[in-house]
C-alpha cells in the first residue's frame, strides 16, 4: 500500500474518525491502529472501542476502566515511535453507565432521576435491548469531544444489523418522544387511573385499544410512567441528540469504511456505502482488512500447472541444500501446490473487492488493503504493524 | 440412545445458528439446511437479517423469497422473517378483523412508536418461529417442517435476542402477550425441541467469544447447546513426510530463478502462511473444545470461499460424514 495524501490529510485534520463496517471486519483493530498512527504524527488521540478483543484491551490498558479514558504509558509509546508531542488513550464503552450518566445529567430533580433509574422498563431499555448501545456510543463520543482533552477521537462503532443504527439512534429517540402515541401515553389523563381513550383522536384510540388488549393494562401504565419521567428530561436530551448529530455529520468528522475480504463482505460494504451516501456522510475512504496479498511485486502467477522443468530445478536446489533429509521430489511438488493454493486466495480476494474498489476510486476516496498477518493482532506491537501498513510503510509482507 | 446422550442435531425441531459476523454463520445455516433436507427431512431455513442471502447461496437464480417463503430445493424452503409483516400477522390472528389490523399497522403514530420501540422485533420474530414450528401438514401427515434452521442476526448482542422473551415475561405481567411469550420461552428452553448451534472460527478472538457465549446460553438462559461448529479450518499444508517444508524452502537462495515458478523467497512466504494458519486453527480449535467442554464439528476452509451450491454441497457432505454432527 502506497502512502496516500488523502489518508494523511484525514489523520492530520479531522477531530472525529468513525470506523464503520460489518461485524467481523476488524473495525476495532483498524480504529486502534488509526489512533496510534495519528499519535505518531503528534496528535492527542483517543480510541473509543465498544467490544474489543480482551487481549487487545489488556495490551492497551483498557481492561477495567469504568468508562474513562486510559492513557498509554509514555515509555510504551516511545517504543512504538510516537513523537513526544503525540499521545494515545483508549477507553471501552460501558453502555449502562453512559446511559445512567445521561439521566443524571438531565433529570430536573432527584425524584425524577430515581423514578427513571428505578423503572423496570428503563432498566430493560438501557441494559439489554437494541439501539441503546449505539446511542450511548455516540453520546460518549460527544462527551469526549466536548471535554477538549483530545484533538482526535477514533470511534469503533458497534456491530449493527442495520448499517447506521448509531446515527439513527438519536433521531429515533426524538421521533419516539415526539410521536403522537407517546404524547398520548404521557397525557395526564392516562395516569389518572382508568383513562378514557375517548379523549384521544380516533385512530390513536384504536391503536391504544389494540395495545391494551395485547399487553394488558399494567404494561401500558409502566410504560406511561417511564415516558412521563423521561419526557421531563427530554429538552436536554433533545438538544444533546441534535448536537451529536451535527458533530458527526459536520466537517470536523469523517468516516472510514472497514471491510473484510471475500465477496460477501464486499457486498455488505457496498450496501453500507449506499446508506452512507443517502445520509450525506463524509466518507474518507475504505480499508479492507485481512487481505491475502502476493508476497512480491505484481500479481500472482496464472493458475497453470507448474512446468516439469521448473519443478526439477526446485527439486535439485532442495536436494542440494543443507540437511535435506526429505524426499525432494515430494517437497518440490508440495511447494508448488502451496504457492498455487495461496495464489488462488490472493486472486479471490482481489476479484471480490474489485467492484467496490472501482466505485471508491472513481469517487476520489482512498482505498487501502491491510494484509492478513501470520498471527492475530492482539498487542500494541501488532497494532504498530497494522498502522505501518495503513500509512504505507513496510511494503514487504 | 442413553438418557444422557445428546440428541442428533436433526432430531430437534428448531436449530438456532449463532455466531459473530465473519464466522460464516449464514453459510453454515445453508449447509445444515441442505444436509438435513438430503437426510430426508422437511426443512425450513429462516433468515432474520434485512438482506436475503441463503436463497442466492443455494441457487444464484433464486427469486426473493420474502416473508411468504418459497421452496428452493426439494424438501427445503427458505424465508426471511420481516418483523412488521410478522406483527401484522400476529395482530390479525389476535383481533380477527383484518380492517382493524391494517388501520393499526398503517397508522403513522403506531409505526413511529414501533420504529423506536426496542425488543419487539426480536420477540415477534421468535413468535413467528414458534408459530411455524406448530404448523401441521395434511399430506404427508405430520408437522409441516421437521426442522427449522434459523440464521440468527450477527449483532454485537450475540444471543441477547433469545433473552427477550424472558425480559418481556417479567415486564408484561398479564394478558395475551404474557401468555404467548411464555409459550415461546418454553419452546426455547425445551432441550428436546430447541438447540443453539454456535459457529466460530478457530482464531483467538472468536475462540474467546464462543466460550463466553456458550457459558451464557447454558448458565443464564437455560437453552440447550451441545456442540460447536468450527468453520473454515485450514487443513494440513504439506505432506506428512515434510512437516517443515517452509523451513526447507527458506534455506534455499531466495532469488534462485525457477522459470515460471515463484522464487524460493515467495514460495517460502506462501508455505509459511499456510502453515501458520493451519497451526493457528489447530491451536484454537483445541482451545474451543477445552474452554467450552463441548464436542466440535470442523468444516474445512474451501479454496475459493463458499459461494455456490456445489461448495455448500461439499460442506454438507463433510457435515453428514462427521460423527459429532449426527451423534
XYZ file of C-alpha atoms in Angstrom:
724
model
C 0.000 0.000 0.000
C 1.398 3.372 -1.021
C 1.181 6.407 1.229
C -1.956 8.308 0.358
C -2.277 12.076 0.666
C -5.999 11.849 1.449
C -5.372 9.475 4.324
C -2.574 11.740 5.570
C -4.907 14.737 5.467
C -7.565 12.851 7.392
C -5.106 11.892 10.113
C -3.864 15.478 10.292
C -7.116 17.468 10.285
C -10.176 15.625 11.456
C -11.406 15.666 15.036
C -13.557 12.567 14.838
C -12.971 9.493 12.673
C -15.806 6.997 12.767
C -14.928 3.471 11.682
C -17.976 1.718 10.292
C -18.427 -1.721 8.790
C -19.953 -5.103 9.398
C -19.150 -7.289 12.366
C -16.036 -9.405 11.918
C -14.341 -6.937 9.601
C -11.760 -5.958 12.190
C -13.053 -2.460 12.884
C -11.667 -2.488 16.406
C -8.148 -3.236 15.236
C -8.293 -0.708 12.427
C -9.682 2.001 14.715
C -6.911 1.410 17.250
C -4.258 1.396 14.517
C -5.562 4.675 13.068
C -5.423 6.285 16.512
C -1.873 5.012 17.018
C -0.812 6.325 13.621
C -2.324 9.736 14.390
C -0.491 9.782 17.733
C 2.762 9.024 15.910
C 2.072 12.149 13.914
C 1.752 14.228 17.030
C -1.952 14.186 17.806
C -3.677 13.665 21.142
C -5.646 10.646 20.048
C -8.311 8.648 21.816
C -9.683 5.374 20.539
C -13.124 4.534 21.831
C -13.869 0.860 21.448
C -17.124 -0.900 22.017
C -16.272 -4.556 22.015
C -12.535 -5.124 21.915
C -10.590 -8.339 21.989
C -9.737 -8.893 25.602
C -6.010 -9.134 24.945
C -6.063 -6.046 22.804
C -7.808 -4.332 25.681
C -5.189 -5.681 28.103
C -2.376 -4.517 25.879
C -3.880 -1.061 25.669
C -4.665 -0.922 29.358
C -8.434 -0.672 28.996
C -9.387 -3.759 30.964
C -11.123 -2.287 33.982
C -11.666 1.273 33.060
C -15.134 2.126 34.196
C -15.953 4.210 31.170
C -12.991 6.588 31.484
C -10.096 7.051 29.051
C -6.791 5.477 29.971
C -3.552 6.920 28.662
C -0.963 4.527 27.239
C 2.285 4.988 29.204
C 4.939 7.222 27.648
C 7.611 4.513 27.534
C 5.304 2.208 25.569
C 4.507 4.983 23.128
C 8.214 5.802 22.658
C 8.844 2.183 21.706
C 6.063 2.421 19.128
C 7.502 5.536 17.517
C 5.022 8.038 18.893
C 6.572 11.508 18.845
C 6.863 13.259 22.225
C 4.067 15.664 21.303
C 1.633 12.854 20.493
C -0.381 10.785 22.919
C -2.657 7.786 22.760
C -5.509 6.938 25.071
C -8.075 4.219 24.921
C -11.402 3.570 26.521
C -14.036 0.923 26.439
C -17.655 1.950 26.438
C -19.730 0.984 29.414
C -23.143 1.371 27.912
C -25.286 1.141 31.014
C -23.136 3.654 32.859
C -23.230 6.095 29.950
C -26.997 5.938 29.837
C -27.300 6.382 33.586
C -24.935 9.369 33.415
C -27.221 10.961 30.852
C -30.233 10.503 33.078
C -28.323 12.045 35.975
C -27.341 14.986 33.826
C -30.773 15.812 32.523
C -33.117 14.846 35.307
C -34.547 18.034 36.771
C -34.823 16.613 40.236
C -33.614 13.688 42.250
C -37.127 12.390 42.284
C -37.296 12.211 38.510
C -33.853 10.657 38.361
C -34.793 7.932 40.793
C -38.074 7.295 39.053
C -36.333 6.770 35.730
C -33.443 4.717 37.073
C -35.824 2.558 39.081
C -38.411 1.994 36.367
C -38.389 -1.579 35.119
C -38.843 -0.539 31.510
C -35.886 1.821 31.736
C -33.735 -0.943 33.111
C -34.553 -3.162 30.172
C -34.239 -0.422 27.613
C -30.901 0.854 28.849
C -29.432 -2.526 29.547
C -30.277 -5.155 27.055
C -32.144 -4.040 24.055
C -31.237 -2.841 20.615
C -30.436 0.798 19.938
C -29.102 1.776 23.321
C -25.521 0.669 22.605
C -25.492 2.822 19.530
C -26.969 5.758 21.345
C -24.524 5.530 24.239
C -21.550 5.217 21.921
C -22.430 8.415 20.125
C -23.160 10.166 23.394
C -19.723 9.190 24.681
C -18.008 10.474 21.539
C -19.724 13.789 22.028
C -18.797 13.984 25.692
C -15.142 13.205 24.965
C -15.065 15.730 22.154
C -16.569 18.415 24.375
C -14.054 17.658 27.120
C -11.283 19.079 24.939
C -8.771 16.570 26.297
C -8.212 15.036 22.857
C -7.866 16.521 19.430
C -8.791 13.299 17.651
C -11.310 10.649 18.625
C -11.372 7.446 16.623
C -14.575 5.523 17.159
C -15.092 1.832 16.713
C -18.823 1.595 16.084
C -20.886 -1.261 17.463
C -21.584 -4.086 15.051
C -25.095 -3.307 13.924
C -27.564 -5.197 11.891
C -28.639 -2.043 10.183
C -25.624 -0.223 8.920
C -26.146 3.114 10.553
C -28.140 2.339 13.662
C -25.834 4.528 15.681
C -26.547 7.574 13.514
C -30.231 6.894 13.533
C -30.481 6.141 17.231
C -30.699 9.761 18.486
C -33.157 10.639 15.746
C -35.282 7.619 16.546
C -35.334 8.553 20.169
C -36.511 12.056 19.292
C -39.162 10.836 16.904
C -40.277 8.441 19.560
C -40.662 11.180 22.159
C -42.442 13.353 19.610
C -44.807 10.705 18.367
C -48.470 11.235 18.953
C -48.839 7.915 20.690
C -46.169 8.752 23.201
C -47.794 12.125 23.751
C -50.999 10.251 24.479
C -49.289 7.888 26.859
C -47.830 10.784 28.813
C -51.123 12.654 28.824
C -52.180 13.362 32.420
C -55.473 11.606 31.733
C -53.604 8.392 31.131
C -52.153 8.349 34.611
C -55.443 9.366 36.178
C -56.411 5.799 36.810
C -58.942 4.372 34.403
C -58.141 6.520 31.420
C -60.730 7.350 28.880
C -59.483 6.517 25.449
C -62.357 8.759 24.346
C -60.175 11.793 24.942
C -57.985 10.861 22.038
C -58.116 11.003 18.307
C -59.976 8.038 16.848
C -57.044 6.360 15.114
C -54.958 6.677 18.256
C -57.824 5.353 20.324
C -57.848 2.264 18.194
C -54.105 1.729 18.473
C -54.248 2.141 22.241
C -57.104 -0.316 22.451
C -55.156 -2.870 20.449
C -52.052 -2.359 22.567
C -54.040 -2.713 25.741
C -55.717 -5.846 24.538
C -52.402 -7.495 23.678
C -50.229 -6.298 26.536
C -52.645 -5.918 29.400
C -53.221 -2.677 31.262
C -50.323 -2.914 33.712
C -47.711 -2.712 30.999
C -49.137 0.431 29.456
C -49.132 2.067 32.883
C -45.472 1.202 33.448
C -44.696 2.487 30.008
C -46.614 5.652 30.666
C -44.780 6.275 33.897
C -41.453 5.749 32.234
C -42.326 8.092 29.412
C -43.601 10.807 31.753
C -40.358 10.735 33.688
C -38.371 10.589 30.504
C -40.298 13.414 28.952
C -39.350 15.640 31.851
C -35.750 15.327 30.741
C -36.408 15.442 27.061
C -35.417 19.069 26.450
C -31.826 18.400 27.457
C -31.840 15.083 25.722
C -33.231 16.525 22.541
C -30.717 19.333 22.379
C -27.917 16.905 23.004
C -29.052 14.474 20.319
C -29.096 17.248 17.741
C -25.597 18.364 18.668
C -24.266 14.807 18.484
C -25.722 14.526 15.039
C -24.297 17.795 13.816
C -20.850 16.889 15.123
C -20.861 13.549 13.333
C -22.263 14.824 10.066
C -20.332 18.100 10.096
C -16.931 18.978 8.624
C -14.943 18.054 11.730
C -15.815 14.380 11.363
C -15.241 11.789 8.713
C -16.000 8.127 8.227
C -13.820 5.205 7.255
C -15.485 2.077 5.967
C -13.761 -1.111 7.100
C -14.442 -4.279 5.155
C -13.289 -7.854 5.404
C -12.055 -9.833 2.402
C -14.375 -12.011 0.374
C -17.378 -11.433 -1.805
C -19.983 -11.353 0.951
C -18.013 -8.763 2.911
C -17.586 -6.672 -0.212
C -21.288 -6.850 -0.942
C -22.130 -5.811 2.609
C -19.638 -2.970 2.371
C -21.242 -1.849 -0.835
C -24.686 -1.771 0.825
C -23.143 0.195 3.647
C -21.808 2.699 1.180
C -25.287 3.217 -0.269
C -26.629 4.038 3.152
C -23.732 6.370 3.969
C -24.357 8.244 0.753
C -28.051 8.722 1.439
C -27.104 10.185 4.799
C -24.715 12.636 3.218
C -21.946 11.316 5.433
C -18.421 12.401 4.554
C -16.581 9.176 3.749
C -12.805 9.484 3.605
C -12.111 6.039 2.222
C -12.175 2.282 2.598
C -9.737 -0.020 4.353
C -10.010 -3.705 3.526
C -8.700 -5.786 6.356
C -7.034 -9.201 6.354
C -6.497 -9.328 2.621
C -4.207 -12.023 1.229
C -1.564 -10.206 -0.806
C 1.027 -11.721 -3.106
C 4.413 -11.582 -1.342
C 6.291 -9.810 -4.133
C 5.732 -7.069 -6.638
C 2.976 -7.702 -9.141
C 0.124 -10.140 -9.394
C 0.291 -13.826 -8.527
C 1.164 -16.158 -11.402
C -1.629 -17.542 -13.577
C -3.400 -20.662 -12.393
C -1.497 -23.186 -14.535
C 0.147 -26.477 -13.591
C 3.870 -25.932 -12.988
C 6.238 -26.934 -15.776
C 8.264 -30.059 -15.030
C 11.486 -28.286 -15.960
C 10.867 -25.693 -13.219
C 9.905 -28.353 -10.701
C 13.131 -30.202 -11.486
C 15.135 -27.071 -10.856
C 13.437 -26.593 -7.498
C 13.896 -30.252 -6.636
C 17.613 -30.067 -7.428
C 18.001 -26.968 -5.295
C 16.204 -28.633 -2.396
C 18.266 -31.791 -2.723
C 21.490 -29.769 -2.722
C 20.550 -27.734 0.337
C 21.812 -28.454 3.817
C 20.123 -31.075 5.975
C 17.842 -32.279 3.189
C 16.500 -35.441 4.804
C 13.163 -35.427 2.992
C 12.047 -36.653 -0.442
C 12.970 -33.665 -2.618
C 10.526 -34.510 -5.364
C 7.583 -34.584 -2.981
C 8.813 -31.335 -1.428
C 9.048 -29.546 -4.781
C 5.510 -30.610 -5.684
C 4.187 -29.546 -2.298
C 5.900 -26.163 -2.562
C 4.379 -25.531 -5.976
C 0.973 -26.591 -4.633
C 1.295 -24.268 -1.651
C 2.040 -21.382 -3.998
C -0.924 -22.286 -6.218
C -3.206 -22.504 -3.222
C -2.101 -19.206 -1.800
C -2.251 -17.538 -5.222
C -5.869 -18.708 -5.511
C -6.731 -16.914 -2.271
C -4.916 -13.792 -3.375
C -6.797 -13.728 -6.675
C -10.136 -14.426 -4.981
C -9.621 -11.547 -2.534
C -8.670 -9.131 -5.307
C -11.564 -10.243 -7.501
C -14.196 -9.929 -4.815
C -13.074 -6.433 -3.839
C -12.803 -5.148 -7.398
C -16.292 -3.630 -7.895
C -16.118 -1.806 -4.567
C -12.608 -0.635 -5.317
C -13.621 0.808 -8.679
C -16.526 2.637 -7.093
C -14.378 4.115 -4.308
C -11.575 5.148 -6.603
C -13.995 6.756 -9.051
C -15.257 8.867 -6.144
C -11.710 10.028 -5.418
C -11.591 8.429 -1.964
C -8.707 6.413 -0.583
C -8.575 2.642 -0.889
C -6.234 0.633 1.291
C -5.544 -3.037 1.949
C -4.201 -4.412 5.207
C -2.704 -7.880 4.742
C -3.686 -10.845 6.830
C -0.818 -11.328 9.234
C 0.563 -14.708 10.176
C -0.641 -14.183 13.719
C -3.684 -12.475 15.170
C -3.146 -8.862 16.138
C -3.539 -8.662 19.876
C -0.946 -6.285 21.246
C 0.406 -2.830 20.678
C 3.326 -4.001 18.532
C 0.853 -5.879 16.319
C -1.164 -2.674 16.099
C 2.035 -0.888 15.170
C 2.409 -3.237 12.172
C -1.176 -2.572 11.085
C -0.569 1.178 11.447
C 2.593 0.836 9.310
C 0.600 -0.815 6.564
C -2.216 1.716 6.705
C 0.329 4.511 6.441
C 2.069 2.833 3.506
C 5.296 1.891 5.288
C 6.932 -1.530 5.363
C 5.942 -2.800 1.940
C 7.208 -6.382 2.469
C 4.506 -8.638 3.921
C -29.974 -43.958 22.977
C -28.714 -43.483 26.516
C -30.630 -40.952 28.555
C -27.751 -38.511 28.781
C -26.506 -38.810 25.204
C -27.019 -35.678 23.140
C -29.824 -35.832 20.614
C -28.936 -35.839 16.984
C -28.841 -32.379 15.538
C -31.556 -33.472 13.143
C -33.908 -34.626 15.882
C -34.588 -31.100 17.087
C -37.390 -29.002 15.760
C -35.501 -25.750 15.941
C -31.790 -25.117 15.485
C -30.689 -21.526 16.038
C -27.379 -20.877 14.322
C -25.495 -18.057 16.018
C -22.097 -16.503 15.558
C -20.368 -13.198 15.102
C -20.148 -11.548 11.718
C -17.492 -13.117 9.541
C -17.683 -16.591 11.062
C -19.675 -17.975 8.150
C -22.873 -18.382 10.159
C -25.070 -17.889 7.101
C -23.086 -20.446 5.125
C -23.401 -22.910 7.977
C -27.166 -22.311 8.180
C -27.491 -23.044 4.465
C -25.234 -26.086 4.799
C -27.156 -27.500 7.724
C -30.481 -26.968 5.938
C -29.166 -28.688 2.826
C -27.696 -31.593 4.796
C -30.975 -32.075 6.674
C -33.063 -31.986 3.504
C -30.724 -34.567 1.942
C -31.290 -36.704 5.022
C -34.996 -36.698 4.092
C -36.348 -34.016 6.431
C -38.771 -31.259 5.538
C -36.681 -28.226 6.296
C -37.332 -24.524 6.616
C -34.410 -22.151 6.768
C -35.319 -18.708 8.071
C -33.180 -15.587 7.902
C -33.649 -12.724 10.335
C -31.453 -10.057 8.804
C -32.519 -7.260 6.473
C -30.980 -8.977 3.435
C -31.708 -12.348 1.928
C -28.577 -14.365 1.383
C -29.377 -18.045 1.700
C -31.601 -18.477 -1.377
C -28.900 -16.958 -3.557
C -26.243 -19.156 -1.970
C -28.202 -22.281 -2.868
C -29.302 -21.124 -6.277
C -27.958 -17.994 -7.978
C -31.238 -17.665 -9.894
C -33.400 -17.956 -6.812
C -36.089 -15.266 -6.559
C -36.539 -13.129 -3.457
C -38.387 -15.481 -1.146
C -39.627 -12.827 1.298
C -41.932 -13.413 4.220
C -44.163 -15.837 2.337
C -41.195 -18.134 1.726
C -40.545 -20.381 -1.207
C -39.228 -23.903 -1.903
C -35.643 -23.580 -3.114
C -34.788 -27.261 -3.422
C -36.786 -30.448 -2.797
C -37.694 -30.535 0.889
C -36.057 -27.185 1.540
C -37.971 -23.944 1.995
C -36.451 -20.562 2.679
C -37.970 -17.392 4.091
C -36.973 -14.091 5.598
C -38.823 -13.004 8.709
C -39.736 -9.343 8.439
C -40.844 -8.106 11.856
C -43.529 -5.723 10.566
C -45.132 -8.488 8.490
C -44.933 -10.855 11.426
C -46.578 -8.217 13.610
C -49.405 -7.707 11.136
C -49.947 -11.462 11.018
C -49.941 -11.713 14.803
C -52.382 -8.875 15.251
C -54.579 -10.449 12.579
C -54.630 -13.730 14.494
C -55.393 -11.917 17.748
C -58.028 -9.489 16.579
C -59.540 -11.381 13.703
C -60.648 -8.216 11.960
C -58.291 -7.532 9.088
C -59.518 -3.978 8.560
C -58.663 -3.021 12.131
C -55.231 -4.601 11.837
C -54.497 -2.795 8.603
C -55.586 0.502 10.107
C -53.352 -0.037 13.111
C -50.293 -1.236 11.214
C -50.584 1.569 8.688
C -51.181 4.179 11.371
C -48.306 6.649 11.321
C -48.146 7.130 15.042
C -48.043 3.383 15.514
C -45.222 2.928 13.013
C -43.274 5.722 14.674
C -43.735 4.106 18.031
C -42.670 0.712 16.722
C -39.640 2.082 14.876
C -38.280 3.395 18.139
C -39.515 0.710 20.477
C -36.852 -1.820 21.391
C -37.210 -5.552 21.685
C -40.425 -6.214 19.852
C -38.696 -7.189 16.596
C -36.846 -9.989 18.321
C -39.973 -11.012 20.173
C -42.280 -11.082 17.182
C -39.659 -12.940 15.133
C -39.320 -15.609 17.790
C -43.114 -15.708 17.993
C -43.316 -16.331 14.265
C -40.759 -19.131 14.577
C -42.813 -20.668 17.365
C -45.866 -20.477 15.149
C -44.060 -22.084 12.206
C -42.938 -24.912 14.466
C -46.592 -25.670 15.303
C -47.834 -25.828 11.714
C -49.268 -29.153 10.634
C -49.312 -30.613 7.185
C -52.034 -32.915 5.873
C -50.115 -34.598 3.114
C -47.955 -36.206 4.261
C -49.475 -36.030 7.735
C -47.332 -34.599 10.498
C -45.631 -31.332 11.076
C -45.185 -29.079 8.114
C -41.493 -28.762 8.983
C -39.387 -31.402 10.674
C -36.587 -28.941 11.214
C -36.439 -25.155 11.274
C -32.976 -23.671 10.893
C -32.738 -20.054 11.991
C -29.875 -17.891 10.811
C -29.730 -15.592 13.834
C -28.660 -11.960 13.435
C -24.933 -11.258 13.677
C -25.201 -8.402 16.112
C -22.939 -7.467 18.926
C -25.723 -8.546 21.218
C -24.769 -12.123 20.423
C -27.589 -14.247 21.737
C -29.291 -11.393 23.628
C -32.299 -11.656 21.341
C -33.004 -15.092 22.794
C -33.341 -13.405 26.152
C -36.079 -11.023 25.025
C -38.959 -13.403 25.844
C -37.733 -13.693 29.415
C -37.473 -9.920 29.750
C -40.961 -9.481 28.326
C -42.491 -12.149 30.550
C -41.180 -10.231 33.547
C -42.125 -6.760 32.277
C -45.593 -7.629 30.955
C -47.257 -9.375 33.806
C -50.600 -10.439 32.361
C -52.670 -10.559 29.206
C -52.329 -12.405 25.923
C -48.813 -11.097 25.263
C -47.630 -12.538 28.534
C -49.185 -15.918 27.781
C -47.895 -16.081 24.223
C -44.414 -15.048 25.216
C -44.344 -17.730 27.861
C -45.066 -20.321 25.204
C -42.174 -19.074 23.106
C -39.934 -19.149 26.148
C -40.961 -22.720 26.934
C -40.128 -23.844 23.417
C -36.710 -22.198 23.569
C -35.919 -23.798 26.909
C -37.059 -27.272 25.884
C -33.892 -29.239 25.041
C -35.915 -31.746 23.022
C -37.068 -29.010 20.690
C -34.515 -26.240 20.573
C -30.773 -26.196 20.147
C -28.429 -23.252 19.848
C -25.649 -24.067 17.407
C -22.751 -21.642 17.690
C -20.376 -21.096 14.778
C -16.836 -19.980 15.487
C -13.576 -19.542 13.697
C -10.532 -21.213 15.202
C -8.843 -17.905 15.944
C -8.106 -16.105 19.139
C -10.931 -13.580 19.430
C -13.705 -15.842 18.124
C -12.488 -18.647 20.408
C -12.784 -16.393 23.412
C -16.167 -15.107 22.370
C -17.554 -18.568 21.795
C -16.558 -19.574 25.311
C -18.435 -16.576 26.729
C -21.454 -17.219 24.536
C -21.622 -20.891 25.463
C -21.390 -20.062 29.107
C -24.160 -17.506 28.866
C -26.539 -19.686 26.867
C -26.043 -22.635 29.199
C -25.986 -20.927 32.554
C -28.038 -17.766 32.198
C -30.546 -18.613 29.525
C -31.075 -22.296 30.095
C -31.190 -23.050 26.375
C -29.658 -26.271 25.117
C -26.228 -26.062 23.497
C -24.266 -29.241 22.961
C -21.715 -28.806 20.170
C -19.816 -26.076 18.361
C -19.214 -25.705 14.647
C -15.681 -24.582 13.934
C -15.691 -23.180 10.447
C -13.086 -22.557 7.753
C -10.373 -24.735 9.252
C -7.244 -24.764 7.102
C -6.151 -28.382 6.570
C -2.612 -29.758 6.772
C -0.498 -27.617 4.468
C 2.176 -30.136 3.462
C 2.536 -33.901 3.052
C 3.220 -35.635 6.354
C 6.736 -36.587 5.245
C 7.812 -32.898 5.089
C 6.293 -31.084 8.048
C 8.945 -28.327 7.771
C 8.640 -27.545 4.101
C 8.640 -23.806 4.746
C 11.921 -24.075 6.665
C 13.452 -26.195 3.888
C 12.454 -23.570 1.319
C 13.850 -20.804 3.469
C 17.306 -22.427 3.322
C 17.442 -22.001 -0.462
C 18.838 -18.940 -2.207
C 15.826 -16.624 -2.111
C 16.398 -15.233 -5.592
C 17.210 -18.507 -7.379
C 15.399 -18.307 -10.736
C 12.874 -21.105 -11.122
C 11.401 -20.258 -14.519
C 7.630 -19.838 -14.278
C 7.611 -20.800 -10.610
C 7.803 -18.053 -7.995
C 11.223 -17.526 -6.403
C 12.146 -19.538 -3.284
C 11.581 -16.373 -1.265
C 7.973 -16.159 -2.423
C 7.469 -19.927 -2.130
C 8.684 -19.712 1.452
C 6.174 -16.974 2.239
C 3.287 -18.935 0.753
C 4.281 -22.109 2.599
C 4.791 -20.241 5.846
C 1.395 -18.588 5.572
C -0.388 -21.908 5.016
C 1.451 -23.490 7.886
C 0.835 -20.655 10.316
C -2.901 -20.509 9.515
C -3.134 -24.280 9.895
C -1.309 -24.264 13.218
C -3.318 -21.305 14.473
C -6.576 -23.062 13.527
C -5.449 -26.294 15.212
C -4.477 -24.484 18.377
C -7.715 -22.566 18.705
C -9.932 -25.486 17.675
C -8.413 -27.370 20.608
C -8.836 -24.286 22.750
C -12.545 -24.042 21.878
C -13.060 -27.698 22.730
C -11.272 -27.206 26.013
C -12.931 -23.971 27.171
C -16.472 -24.873 26.122
C -16.185 -28.527 27.129
C -18.239 -29.341 24.024
C -17.534 -31.586 21.056
C -16.695 -29.652 17.924
C -17.615 -30.197 14.305
C -14.981 -28.867 11.936
C -15.748 -27.551 8.493
C -12.842 -27.078 6.095
C -11.862 -23.768 4.589
C -12.635 -24.143 0.913
C -10.037 -22.808 -1.505
C -12.271 -20.232 -3.180
C -14.617 -19.293 -0.376
C -18.180 -20.575 -0.252
C -20.360 -19.057 -2.892
C -22.205 -21.798 -4.748
C -24.426 -24.837 -4.300
C -21.511 -27.091 -5.253
C -19.422 -25.744 -2.428
C -22.304 -25.878 0.049
C -22.879 -29.483 -1.050
C -19.242 -30.269 -0.340
C -19.617 -28.779 3.141
C -22.922 -30.587 3.686
C -21.122 -33.823 2.793
C -18.464 -33.011 5.366
C -21.190 -32.332 7.943
C -23.058 -35.561 7.271
C -19.803 -37.527 7.470
C -18.900 -36.062 10.867
C -19.885 -38.354 13.738
C -20.281 -35.408 16.093
C -22.812 -33.890 13.717
C -25.202 -36.823 13.841
C -24.472 -38.353 17.202
